[in-house]
mmCIF file of C-alpha atoms in Angstrom:
data_model
loop_
_atom_site.group_PDB
_atom_site.id
_atom_site.type_symbol
_atom_site.label_atom_id
_atom_site.label_comp_id
_atom_site.label_asym_id
_atom_site.label_seq_id
_atom_site.Cartn_x
_atom_site.Cartn_y
_atom_site.Cartn_z
ATOM 1 C CA GLY M 215 0.000 0.000 0.000
ATOM 2 C CA ASN M 216 0.878 3.664 -0.100
ATOM 3 C CA SER M 217 2.700 5.413 2.707
ATOM 4 C CA VAL M 218 4.419 8.701 3.489
ATOM 5 C CA THR M 219 7.215 9.158 6.013
ATOM 6 C CA GLN M 220 8.290 12.561 7.259
ATOM 7 C CA MET M 221 10.330 13.885 10.144
ATOM 8 C CA GLU M 222 7.978 14.583 13.021
ATOM 9 C CA GLY M 223 9.724 17.251 15.011
ATOM 10 C CA PRO M 224 9.077 19.599 16.541
ATOM 11 C CA VAL M 225 11.620 21.425 14.432
ATOM 12 C CA THR M 226 12.747 24.657 16.041
ATOM 13 C CA LEU M 227 14.664 27.233 14.015
ATOM 14 C CA SER M 228 15.623 30.854 14.326
ATOM 15 C CA GLU M 229 14.175 33.422 11.972
ATOM 16 C CA GLU M 230 16.008 33.615 8.613
ATOM 17 C CA ALA M 231 17.407 30.091 8.984
ATOM 18 C CA PHE M 232 17.336 27.574 6.135
ATOM 19 C CA LEU M 233 14.582 24.972 6.393
ATOM 20 C CA THR M 234 14.461 21.387 5.181
ATOM 21 C CA ILE M 235 11.691 18.984 6.099
ATOM 22 C CA ASN M 236 12.311 15.509 4.742
ATOM 23 C CA CYS M 237 9.577 13.432 3.122
ATOM 24 C CA THR M 238 9.838 10.023 1.483
ATOM 25 C CA TYR M 239 7.068 7.926 0.053
ATOM 26 C CA THR M 240 6.055 4.462 -1.041
ATOM 27 C CA ALA M 241 3.455 4.078 -3.775
ATOM 28 C CA THR M 242 2.276 1.329 -6.074
ATOM 29 C CA GLY M 243 1.579 3.602 -9.047
ATOM 30 C CA TYR M 244 2.653 7.062 -10.184
ATOM 31 C CA PRO M 245 1.613 9.428 -7.441
ATOM 32 C CA SER M 246 1.185 13.144 -7.282
ATOM 33 C CA LEU M 247 2.895 14.696 -4.273
ATOM 34 C CA PHE M 248 1.773 17.542 -2.056
ATOM 35 C CA TRP M 249 2.746 19.649 0.893
ATOM 36 C CA TYR M 250 -0.068 20.973 3.044
ATOM 37 C CA VAL M 251 0.247 23.498 5.865
ATOM 38 C CA GLN M 252 -1.938 23.758 8.947
ATOM 39 C CA TYR M 253 -1.816 26.983 10.932
ATOM 40 C CA PRO M 254 -3.017 26.893 14.555
ATOM 41 C CA GLY M 255 -6.782 26.438 14.807
ATOM 42 C CA GLU M 256 -7.264 26.121 11.065
ATOM 43 C CA GLY M 257 -7.778 23.421 8.464
ATOM 44 C CA LEU M 258 -5.218 22.268 5.924
ATOM 45 C CA GLN M 259 -4.204 24.443 3.021
ATOM 46 C CA LEU M 260 -2.339 23.302 -0.046
ATOM 47 C CA LEU M 261 1.166 24.776 -0.033
ATOM 48 C CA LEU M 262 2.585 23.245 -3.219
ATOM 49 C CA LYS M 263 2.385 20.182 -5.404
ATOM 50 C CA ALA M 264 4.183 18.199 -8.108
ATOM 51 C CA THR M 265 2.508 15.728 -10.400
ATOM 52 C CA LYS M 266 5.415 13.943 -12.082
ATOM 53 C CA ALA M 267 9.065 13.111 -11.626
ATOM 54 C CA ASP M 268 11.489 16.073 -11.617
ATOM 55 C CA ASP M 269 8.657 18.593 -11.252
ATOM 56 C CA LYS M 270 9.359 21.356 -8.765
ATOM 57 C CA GLY M 271 6.496 22.826 -6.794
ATOM 58 C CA SER M 272 6.916 26.271 -5.267
ATOM 59 C CA ASN M 273 4.861 28.772 -3.299
ATOM 60 C CA LYS M 274 5.506 31.510 -0.711
ATOM 61 C CA GLY M 275 9.268 30.881 -0.872
ATOM 62 C CA PHE M 276 8.872 27.140 -0.244
ATOM 63 C CA GLU M 277 10.074 24.592 -2.800
ATOM 64 C CA ALA M 278 10.004 20.828 -3.205
ATOM 65 C CA THR M 279 11.252 18.637 -6.061
ATOM 66 C CA TYR M 280 9.699 15.297 -6.980
ATOM 67 C CA ARG M 281 12.613 12.831 -6.942
ATOM 68 C CA LYS M 282 11.498 9.489 -8.276
ATOM 69 C CA GLU M 283 14.933 7.879 -7.927
ATOM 70 C CA THR M 284 15.002 8.542 -4.190
ATOM 71 C CA THR M 285 11.184 8.527 -3.721
ATOM 72 C CA SER M 286 11.458 11.862 -1.947
ATOM 73 C CA PHE M 287 9.744 15.250 -1.874
ATOM 74 C CA HIS M 288 11.681 17.318 0.646
ATOM 75 C CA LEU M 289 10.346 20.762 1.555
ATOM 76 C CA GLU M 290 12.835 23.658 1.617
ATOM 77 C CA LYS M 291 12.818 27.366 2.289
ATOM 78 C CA GLY M 292 15.832 29.632 2.209
ATOM 79 C CA SER M 293 14.862 32.025 4.994
ATOM 80 C CA VAL M 294 12.027 31.212 7.368
ATOM 81 C CA GLN M 295 9.848 33.724 9.184
ATOM 82 C CA VAL M 296 7.964 33.549 12.468
ATOM 83 C CA SER M 297 4.754 33.431 10.427
ATOM 84 C CA ASP M 298 5.876 30.097 8.934
ATOM 85 C CA SER M 299 5.316 28.400 12.296
ATOM 86 C CA ALA M 300 2.751 25.691 11.592
ATOM 87 C CA VAL M 301 2.360 21.963 11.061
ATOM 88 C CA TYR M 302 3.429 20.738 7.619
ATOM 89 C CA PHE M 303 2.058 17.565 6.056
ATOM 90 C CA CYS M 304 3.530 15.680 3.130
ATOM 91 C CA ALA M 305 0.915 13.724 1.164
ATOM 92 C CA LEU M 306 0.473 11.676 -1.960
ATOM 93 C CA SER M 307 -2.376 10.869 -4.263
ATOM 94 C CA ASP M 308 -2.104 7.696 -6.275
ATOM 95 C CA ALA M 309 -5.188 7.536 -8.515
ATOM 96 C CA SER M 310 -3.372 5.264 -10.943
ATOM 97 C CA GLY M 311 -2.825 2.658 -8.277
ATOM 98 C CA GLY M 312 -6.477 1.705 -8.298
ATOM 99 C CA GLY M 313 -6.766 2.127 -4.571
ATOM 100 C CA ALA M 314 -9.673 3.765 -2.855
ATOM 101 C CA ASP M 315 -7.839 6.531 -1.017
ATOM 102 C CA GLY M 316 -7.893 10.195 -1.832
ATOM 103 C CA LEU M 317 -4.802 11.410 -0.028
ATOM 104 C CA THR M 318 -2.288 9.480 2.064
ATOM 105 C CA PHE M 319 -0.685 11.768 4.653
ATOM 106 C CA GLY M 320 2.509 11.716 6.624
ATOM 107 C CA LYS M 321 2.245 12.280 10.357
ATOM 108 C CA GLY M 322 3.044 15.968 10.154
ATOM 109 C CA THR M 323 6.029 18.093 11.175
ATOM 110 C CA HIS M 324 5.523 20.827 13.728
ATOM 111 C CA LEU M 325 7.718 23.790 12.784
ATOM 112 C CA ILE M 326 8.491 26.483 15.350
ATOM 113 C CA ILE M 327 10.300 29.634 14.255
ATOM 114 C CA GLN M 328 11.763 31.773 17.009
ATOM 115 C CA PRO M 329 12.412 35.499 16.512
ATOM 116 C CA GLU R 693 -16.302 32.112 -1.917
ATOM 117 C CA ALA R 694 -15.411 28.439 -2.318
ATOM 118 C CA GLN R 695 -15.565 26.709 1.002
ATOM 119 C CA VAL R 696 -16.160 23.577 3.002
ATOM 120 C CA THR R 697 -18.213 24.258 6.117
ATOM 121 C CA GLN R 698 -18.292 21.976 9.133
ATOM 122 C CA ASN R 699 -20.530 22.208 12.172
ATOM 123 C CA PRO R 700 -20.086 22.225 15.052
ATOM 124 C CA ARG R 701 -16.514 23.435 15.442
ATOM 125 C CA TYR R 702 -16.305 22.133 18.991
ATOM 126 C CA LEU R 703 -18.360 19.577 20.877
ATOM 127 C CA ILE R 704 -18.027 17.941 24.269
ATOM 128 C CA THR R 705 -20.397 15.054 24.832
ATOM 129 C CA VAL R 706 -20.727 11.776 26.667
ATOM 130 C CA THR R 707 -20.257 8.147 25.725
ATOM 131 C CA GLY R 708 -23.167 6.644 23.847
ATOM 132 C CA LYS R 709 -24.995 9.832 22.916
ATOM 133 C CA LYS R 710 -25.499 9.887 19.153
ATOM 134 C CA LEU R 711 -24.056 12.874 17.339
ATOM 135 C CA THR R 712 -23.762 14.164 13.805
ATOM 136 C CA VAL R 713 -21.114 16.451 12.369
ATOM 137 C CA THR R 714 -22.339 18.205 9.266
ATOM 138 C CA CYS R 715 -20.241 19.061 6.227
ATOM 139 C CA SER R 716 -21.331 21.154 3.273
ATOM 140 C CA GLN R 717 -19.430 22.347 0.200
ATOM 141 C CA ASN R 718 -20.457 24.979 -2.333
ATOM 142 C CA MET R 719 -18.170 23.984 -5.220
ATOM 143 C CA ASN R 720 -20.319 21.259 -6.815
ATOM 144 C CA HIS R 721 -17.583 18.756 -6.010
ATOM 145 C CA GLU R 722 -18.247 15.075 -6.570
ATOM 146 C CA TYR R 723 -15.658 13.694 -4.138
ATOM 147 C CA MET R 724 -15.974 14.242 -0.394
ATOM 148 C CA SER R 725 -14.226 12.608 2.515
ATOM 149 C CA TRP R 726 -13.773 12.645 6.262
ATOM 150 C CA TYR R 727 -10.449 12.475 8.086
ATOM 151 C CA ARG R 728 -9.511 12.339 11.714
ATOM 152 C CA GLN R 729 -6.296 13.886 12.987
ATOM 153 C CA ASP R 730 -4.559 12.484 16.040
ATOM 154 C CA PRO R 731 -1.184 13.414 17.552
ATOM 155 C CA GLY R 732 1.606 11.308 16.113
ATOM 156 C CA LEU R 733 -0.707 9.684 13.563
ATOM 157 C CA GLY R 734 -1.354 12.481 11.093
ATOM 158 C CA LEU R 735 -4.620 12.424 9.135
ATOM 159 C CA ARG R 736 -6.392 9.175 8.462
ATOM 160 C CA GLN R 737 -9.346 8.794 6.145
ATOM 161 C CA ILE R 738 -12.567 7.572 7.750
ATOM 162 C CA TYR R 739 -15.015 7.440 4.845
ATOM 163 C CA TYR R 740 -15.225 8.881 1.385
ATOM 164 C CA SER R 741 -17.870 9.408 -1.262
ATOM 165 C CA MET R 742 -17.277 9.571 -4.999
ATOM 166 C CA ASN R 743 -20.758 10.900 -5.722
ATOM 167 C CA VAL R 744 -24.341 10.996 -4.498
ATOM 168 C CA GLU R 745 -25.378 7.700 -2.918
ATOM 169 C CA VAL R 746 -21.852 6.285 -3.354
ATOM 170 C CA THR R 747 -19.860 5.925 -0.150
ATOM 171 C CA ASP R 748 -17.037 3.655 0.925
ATOM 172 C CA LYS R 749 -14.785 2.945 3.873
ATOM 173 C CA GLY R 750 -11.445 4.591 4.319
ATOM 174 C CA ASP R 751 -8.681 3.435 6.620
ATOM 175 C CA VAL R 752 -10.447 3.834 9.986
ATOM 176 C CA PRO R 753 -14.239 3.463 9.487
ATOM 177 C CA GLU R 754 -15.124 1.578 12.688
ATOM 178 C CA GLY R 755 -17.685 3.394 14.806
ATOM 179 C CA TYR R 756 -18.694 5.860 12.092
ATOM 180 C CA LYS R 757 -21.411 6.154 9.475
ATOM 181 C CA VAL R 758 -21.888 8.579 6.605
ATOM 182 C CA SER R 759 -24.535 9.397 4.050
ATOM 183 C CA ARG R 760 -24.534 11.274 0.750
ATOM 184 C CA LYS R 761 -28.108 12.077 -0.171
ATOM 185 C CA GLU R 762 -27.192 15.363 -1.810
ATOM 186 C CA LYS R 763 -24.060 16.370 -3.637
ATOM 187 C CA ARG R 764 -23.197 19.240 -1.328
ATOM 188 C CA ASN R 765 -23.648 17.491 2.045
ATOM 189 C CA PHE R 766 -21.698 14.659 3.639
ATOM 190 C CA PRO R 767 -22.551 14.253 7.334
ATOM 191 C CA LEU R 768 -20.484 12.111 9.697
ATOM 192 C CA ILE R 769 -22.535 10.142 12.202
ATOM 193 C CA LEU R 770 -21.335 8.633 15.453
ATOM 194 C CA GLU R 771 -24.157 6.334 16.562
ATOM 195 C CA SER R 772 -22.629 5.469 19.928
ATOM 196 C CA PRO R 773 -19.551 7.615 20.523
ATOM 197 C CA SER R 774 -16.731 6.307 22.683
ATOM 198 C CA PRO R 775 -13.727 8.092 24.238
ATOM 199 C CA ASN R 776 -11.361 6.707 21.579
ATOM 200 C CA GLN R 777 -13.242 8.823 19.050
ATOM 201 C CA THR R 778 -12.052 11.985 20.763
ATOM 202 C CA SER R 779 -10.202 13.666 17.940
ATOM 203 C CA LEU R 780 -10.017 16.528 15.467
ATOM 204 C CA TYR R 781 -12.141 15.829 12.394
ATOM 205 C CA PHE R 782 -11.812 17.341 8.935
ATOM 206 C CA CYS R 783 -14.148 17.195 5.993
ATOM 207 C CA ALA R 784 -12.682 17.652 2.534
ATOM 208 C CA SER R 785 -13.966 17.866 -1.030
ATOM 209 C CA SER R 786 -12.521 17.850 -4.526
ATOM 210 C CA LEU R 787 -13.823 17.839 -8.073
ATOM 211 C CA SER R 788 -13.233 14.105 -8.258
ATOM 212 C CA ARG R 789 -10.992 11.519 -6.649
ATOM 213 C CA VAL R 790 -8.259 12.107 -9.204
ATOM 214 C CA HIS R 791 -8.460 15.894 -8.901
ATOM 215 C CA GLN R 792 -6.360 16.979 -5.967
ATOM 216 C CA PRO R 793 -5.883 19.098 -3.935
ATOM 217 C CA GLN R 794 -8.813 18.648 -1.700
ATOM 218 C CA HIS R 795 -10.418 21.645 -0.050
ATOM 219 C CA PHE R 796 -10.575 21.234 3.710
ATOM 220 C CA GLY R 797 -12.978 22.516 6.304
ATOM 221 C CA ASP R 798 -11.692 24.231 9.427
ATOM 222 C CA GLY R 799 -12.159 21.145 11.559
ATOM 223 C CA THR R 800 -14.396 19.881 14.357
ATOM 224 C CA ARG R 801 -12.875 19.100 17.719
ATOM 225 C CA LEU R 802 -14.833 16.323 19.433
ATOM 226 C CA SER R 803 -14.343 15.318 23.041
ATOM 227 C CA ILE R 804 -16.151 12.178 24.179
ATOM 228 C CA LEU R 805 -16.201 11.802 27.950
#
């Protein structure tokens, strides 16, 4: 079956630090990959996505590249801000696999940015 | 404005007292689903629906029911809630199963005493 593994944290960084949150996946077909962000007290919002190998998704200074050879989709940002403090979820969608699921999520990484 | 609306946002209740969490979307989406979010476990799908009158189990369906009588509504029913169903619940919708991302509601925090 499909699965997503990501570092759980909490990850604590200082403002303007470089961020990497690792995400690896297992899928039976050819998945699309996503990063969602959850701010305190809110639902999930799509941050970025990539639908095929070597695609790079980007939004709000965050980037992630779909690496089929390493089955990874690591999230990066060059200079984080306090407002980036949130929980980040890596997820995949594998419609081609014939399974019933919509999205398969990782467990989430709690990111804390200190001023 | 495109949105997924859940009600209630917060509920504290007791074991065995039936409850329903409503979910409504205004985007004419075919695909709707329910997730629960628990610390250290991420989001897990409870039930999903590909269209009106078509529902199926997700990864953790035990203790839950759903119905899809209309396209816009997808209520989650706990017939006899138990403390292990204390969780944060999210409803989501998308154009179809293959069309991601899903739009999420703001969540319903249930506490079953």
